[in-house]
mmCIF file of C-alpha atoms in Angstrom:
data_model
loop_
_atom_site.group_PDB
_atom_site.id
_atom_site.type_symbol
_atom_site.label_atom_id
_atom_site.label_comp_id
_atom_site.label_asym_id
_atom_site.label_seq_id
_atom_site.Cartn_x
_atom_site.Cartn_y
_atom_site.Cartn_z
ATOM 1 C CA UNK A 86 -46.907 -27.555 118.726
ATOM 2 C CA UNK A 87 -48.021 -27.330 122.377
ATOM 3 C CA UNK A 88 -50.945 -29.708 121.682
ATOM 4 C CA UNK A 89 -48.606 -32.104 119.903
ATOM 5 C CA UNK A 90 -46.216 -32.156 122.878
ATOM 6 C CA UNK A 91 -49.102 -32.670 125.289
ATOM 7 C CA UNK A 92 -50.267 -35.672 123.304
ATOM 8 C CA UNK A 93 -46.820 -37.284 123.332
ATOM 9 C CA UNK A 94 -46.277 -37.592 127.084
ATOM 10 C CA UNK A 95 -47.796 -39.584 129.918
ATOM 11 C CA UNK A 96 -47.553 -38.447 133.523
ATOM 12 C CA UNK A 97 -47.058 -41.254 136.023
ATOM 13 C CA UNK A 98 -49.283 -41.334 139.111
ATOM 14 C CA UNK A 99 -47.469 -39.890 142.128
ATOM 15 C CA UNK A 100 -47.969 -42.586 144.758
ATOM 16 C CA UNK A 101 -45.738 -42.691 147.855
ATOM 17 C CA UNK A 102 -45.180 -46.393 148.573
ATOM 18 C CA UNK A 103 -47.179 -48.626 146.327
ATOM 19 C CA UNK A 104 -47.181 -50.809 143.303
ATOM 20 C CA UNK A 105 -49.371 -49.199 140.681
ATOM 21 C CA UNK A 106 -50.541 -51.696 138.077
ATOM 22 C CA UNK A 107 -51.289 -49.602 135.010
ATOM 23 C CA UNK A 108 -50.632 -52.501 132.628
ATOM 24 C CA UNK A 109 -54.272 -52.613 131.503
ATOM 25 C CA UNK A 110 -53.912 -49.048 130.247
ATOM 26 C CA UNK A 111 -51.972 -49.006 127.008
ATOM 27 C CA UNK A 112 -49.622 -46.065 126.611
ATOM 28 C CA UNK A 113 -49.275 -45.355 122.895
ATOM 29 C CA UNK A 114 -45.893 -46.078 121.306
ATOM 30 C CA UNK A 115 -43.782 -42.961 120.872
ATOM 31 C CA UNK A 116 -45.080 -41.447 124.127
ATOM 32 C CA UNK A 117 -42.616 -40.002 126.630
ATOM 33 C CA UNK A 118 -43.250 -40.668 130.325
ATOM 34 C CA UNK A 119 -42.902 -37.937 132.952
ATOM 35 C CA UNK A 120 -41.873 -38.989 136.479
ATOM 36 C CA UNK A 121 -41.940 -36.786 139.543
ATOM 37 C CA UNK A 122 -39.705 -38.848 141.810
ATOM 38 C CA UNK A 123 -39.042 -36.757 144.922
ATOM 39 C CA UNK A 124 -39.738 -33.060 145.131
ATOM 40 C CA UNK A 125 -40.888 -30.290 147.426
ATOM 41 C CA UNK A 126 -42.694 -27.018 147.033
ATOM 42 C CA UNK A 127 -43.469 -23.950 149.077
ATOM 43 C CA UNK A 128 -46.571 -21.918 148.342
ATOM 44 C CA UNK A 129 -48.686 -18.996 149.402
ATOM 45 C CA UNK A 130 -51.532 -21.422 150.247
ATOM 46 C CA UNK A 131 -49.636 -23.776 152.562
ATOM 47 C CA UNK A 132 -50.489 -23.842 156.265
ATOM 48 C CA UNK A 133 -49.143 -20.611 157.851
ATOM 49 C CA UNK A 134 -48.033 -22.644 160.882
ATOM 50 C CA UNK A 135 -45.452 -24.427 158.704
ATOM 51 C CA UNK A 136 -42.297 -23.139 157.012
ATOM 52 C CA UNK A 137 -43.833 -24.037 153.637
ATOM 53 C CA UNK A 138 -46.135 -20.996 153.670
ATOM 54 C CA UNK A 139 -44.227 -18.333 151.762
ATOM 55 C CA UNK A 140 -45.568 -15.500 149.625
ATOM 56 C CA UNK A 141 -42.506 -14.171 147.801
ATOM 57 C CA UNK A 142 -40.595 -15.949 145.035
ATOM 58 C CA UNK A 143 -37.425 -15.690 147.146
ATOM 59 C CA UNK A 144 -39.063 -17.196 150.243
ATOM 60 C CA UNK A 145 -40.683 -19.997 148.267
ATOM 61 C CA UNK A 146 -37.387 -20.798 146.537
ATOM 62 C CA UNK A 147 -35.436 -20.856 149.812
ATOM 63 C CA UNK A 148 -37.857 -23.291 151.480
ATOM 64 C CA UNK A 149 -38.252 -25.531 148.427
ATOM 65 C CA UNK A 150 -34.454 -25.744 148.093
ATOM 66 C CA UNK A 151 -33.968 -26.365 151.810
ATOM 67 C CA UNK A 152 -36.291 -29.361 151.823
ATOM 68 C CA UNK A 153 -35.112 -30.714 148.459
ATOM 69 C CA UNK A 154 -31.603 -30.684 149.952
ATOM 70 C CA UNK A 155 -32.882 -33.323 152.417
ATOM 71 C CA UNK A 156 -33.565 -35.825 149.602
ATOM 72 C CA UNK A 157 -31.383 -38.933 149.877
ATOM 73 C CA UNK A 158 -31.049 -42.395 148.344
ATOM 74 C CA UNK A 159 -32.712 -41.404 145.060
ATOM 75 C CA UNK A 160 -33.166 -44.215 142.540
ATOM 76 C CA UNK A 161 -34.921 -44.889 139.235
ATOM 77 C CA UNK A 162 -34.840 -48.146 137.292
ATOM 78 C CA UNK A 163 -36.559 -49.303 134.128
ATOM 79 C CA UNK A 164 -37.028 -53.030 133.690
ATOM 80 C CA UNK A 165 -34.447 -53.638 136.419
ATOM 81 C CA UNK A 166 -31.787 -51.395 134.867
ATOM 82 C CA UNK A 167 -30.854 -48.414 137.086
ATOM 83 C CA UNK A 168 -30.658 -44.988 135.473
ATOM 84 C CA UNK A 169 -27.216 -43.475 135.866
ATOM 85 C CA UNK A 170 -26.436 -40.183 137.600
ATOM 86 C CA UNK A 171 -30.019 -39.604 138.788
ATOM 87 C CA UNK A 172 -28.974 -36.674 140.971
ATOM 88 C CA UNK A 173 -28.122 -34.722 137.806
ATOM 89 C CA UNK A 174 -31.862 -34.356 137.163
ATOM 90 C CA UNK A 175 -32.635 -31.915 139.972
ATOM 91 C CA UNK A 176 -34.714 -29.014 138.756
ATOM 92 C CA UNK A 177 -36.016 -25.845 140.390
ATOM 93 C CA UNK A 178 -39.026 -24.057 138.954
ATOM 94 C CA UNK A 179 -39.644 -20.375 138.642
ATOM 95 C CA UNK A 180 -42.554 -19.103 140.700
ATOM 96 C CA UNK A 181 -45.800 -20.259 139.097
ATOM 97 C CA UNK A 182 -49.494 -19.615 139.685
ATOM 98 C CA UNK A 183 -51.916 -22.407 140.531
ATOM 99 C CA UNK A 184 -55.473 -22.913 141.692
ATOM 100 C CA UNK A 185 -55.992 -25.330 144.592
ATOM 101 C CA UNK A 186 -59.313 -27.128 145.039
ATOM 102 C CA UNK A 187 -61.453 -27.018 148.144
ATOM 103 C CA UNK A 188 -60.876 -29.047 150.208
ATOM 104 C CA UNK A 189 -57.169 -28.222 150.093
ATOM 105 C CA UNK A 190 -55.173 -30.710 152.173
ATOM 106 C CA UNK A 191 -52.322 -28.295 152.907
ATOM 107 C CA UNK A 192 -54.553 -25.618 154.454
ATOM 108 C CA UNK A 193 -55.659 -25.800 158.108
ATOM 109 C CA UNK A 194 -59.211 -24.769 157.190
ATOM 110 C CA UNK A 195 -59.309 -26.820 153.985
ATOM 111 C CA UNK A 196 -59.909 -23.832 151.736
ATOM 112 C CA UNK A 197 -58.232 -23.753 148.351
ATOM 113 C CA UNK A 198 -57.920 -20.780 146.041
ATOM 114 C CA UNK A 199 -55.414 -19.045 143.824
ATOM 115 C CA UNK A 200 -51.802 -19.175 144.913
ATOM 116 C CA UNK A 201 -48.176 -19.113 143.865
ATOM 117 C CA UNK A 202 -45.448 -21.692 144.446
ATOM 118 C CA UNK A 203 -41.876 -22.706 143.678
ATOM 119 C CA UNK A 204 -40.862 -26.358 143.379
ATOM 120 C CA UNK A 205 -37.518 -28.130 143.632
ATOM 121 C CA UNK A 206 -36.736 -31.791 143.156
ATOM 122 C CA UNK A 207 -35.985 -34.610 140.765
ATOM 123 C CA UNK A 208 -38.026 -34.985 137.588
ATOM 124 C CA UNK A 209 -37.487 -37.293 134.635
ATOM 125 C CA UNK A 210 -38.852 -37.190 131.114
ATOM 126 C CA UNK A 211 -38.261 -40.729 129.912
ATOM 127 C CA UNK A 212 -37.831 -41.295 126.219
ATOM 128 C CA UNK A 213 -40.512 -43.500 124.645
ATOM 129 C CA UNK A 214 -40.159 -47.143 125.646
ATOM 130 C CA UNK A 215 -40.437 -50.075 123.263
ATOM 131 C CA UNK A 216 -43.850 -51.737 122.851
ATOM 132 C CA UNK A 217 -44.710 -54.303 125.519
ATOM 133 C CA UNK A 218 -44.800 -54.553 129.326
ATOM 134 C CA UNK A 219 -42.397 -52.495 131.441
ATOM 135 C CA UNK A 220 -41.678 -51.954 135.123
ATOM 136 C CA UNK A 221 -40.543 -48.553 136.370
ATOM 137 C CA UNK A 222 -39.301 -48.478 139.964
ATOM 138 C CA UNK A 223 -38.363 -45.204 141.650
ATOM 139 C CA UNK A 224 -38.087 -43.476 144.982
ATOM 140 C CA UNK A 225 -35.800 -42.391 147.765
ATOM 141 C CA UNK A 226 -36.381 -40.501 150.971
ATOM 142 C CA UNK A 227 -36.456 -37.154 152.642
ATOM 143 C CA UNK A 228 -34.313 -37.185 155.780
ATOM 144 C CA UNK A 229 -35.264 -34.047 157.685
ATOM 145 C CA UNK A 230 -32.956 -33.409 160.662
ATOM 146 C CA UNK A 231 -34.228 -32.843 164.199
ATOM 147 C CA UNK A 232 -33.223 -29.178 163.976
ATOM 148 C CA UNK A 233 -36.191 -28.534 161.650
ATOM 149 C CA UNK A 234 -39.203 -30.078 163.445
ATOM 150 C CA UNK A 235 -37.732 -31.078 166.823
ATOM 151 C CA UNK A 236 -37.343 -34.743 165.882
ATOM 152 C CA UNK A 237 -35.769 -36.325 162.813
ATOM 153 C CA UNK A 238 -38.328 -37.180 160.139
ATOM 154 C CA UNK A 239 -37.899 -39.701 157.335
ATOM 155 C CA UNK A 240 -40.397 -39.733 154.481
ATOM 156 C CA UNK A 241 -39.828 -42.714 152.221
ATOM 157 C CA UNK A 242 -41.095 -43.094 148.678
ATOM 158 C CA UNK A 243 -40.836 -46.451 146.917
ATOM 159 C CA UNK A 244 -43.077 -46.696 143.863
ATOM 160 C CA UNK A 245 -43.353 -49.407 141.240
ATOM 161 C CA UNK A 246 -45.283 -48.759 138.026
ATOM 162 C CA UNK A 247 -46.259 -51.668 135.827
ATOM 163 C CA UNK A 248 -47.144 -50.315 132.397
ATOM 164 C CA UNK A 249 -47.808 -51.514 128.879
ATOM 165 C CA UNK A 250 -46.624 -49.604 125.830
ATOM 166 C CA UNK A 251 -48.674 -50.223 122.705
ATOM 167 C CA UNK A 252 -47.622 -50.342 119.104
ATOM 168 C CA UNK A 253 -47.512 -47.478 116.641
ATOM 169 C CA UNK A 254 -50.815 -48.794 115.285
ATOM 170 C CA UNK A 255 -52.423 -48.248 118.721
ATOM 171 C CA UNK A 256 -51.845 -44.472 118.364
ATOM 172 C CA UNK A 257 -54.631 -44.142 115.804
#
């Protein structure tokens, strides 16, 4: 069953502010699409000079929640039609294990390794779309107040995916 579920989903590229033309890649009909819109994590491998470096499940959860609380202006639309009640899709993970590659961009010395993390944010599993071209537009922003880093910080994400869904015959 796990293999079947893995074969029936497509994970969208996580690009901050770009148009990603995936229309040449045909997503098979009947395939769900997973979107990670805006999210945050705290891990045991993050830079110790930042608040994101936490080793306990409780510490990781507190930091992930704190920064996910700064998410604003969340939006998702499919073919120009906005999804309703997008803030209802906030999810927090349990602590999970992961292996980071070297170089690891979130480490001051670039070293990866085995770590743990907790994530919090907005994730969508879209039901399979009809065959043909589609445009998925999503994003929002983190607005981090000056009390956190000394100055207010806005991190904006505005991503457009152009995709093509194939026919049932293209699954074979």
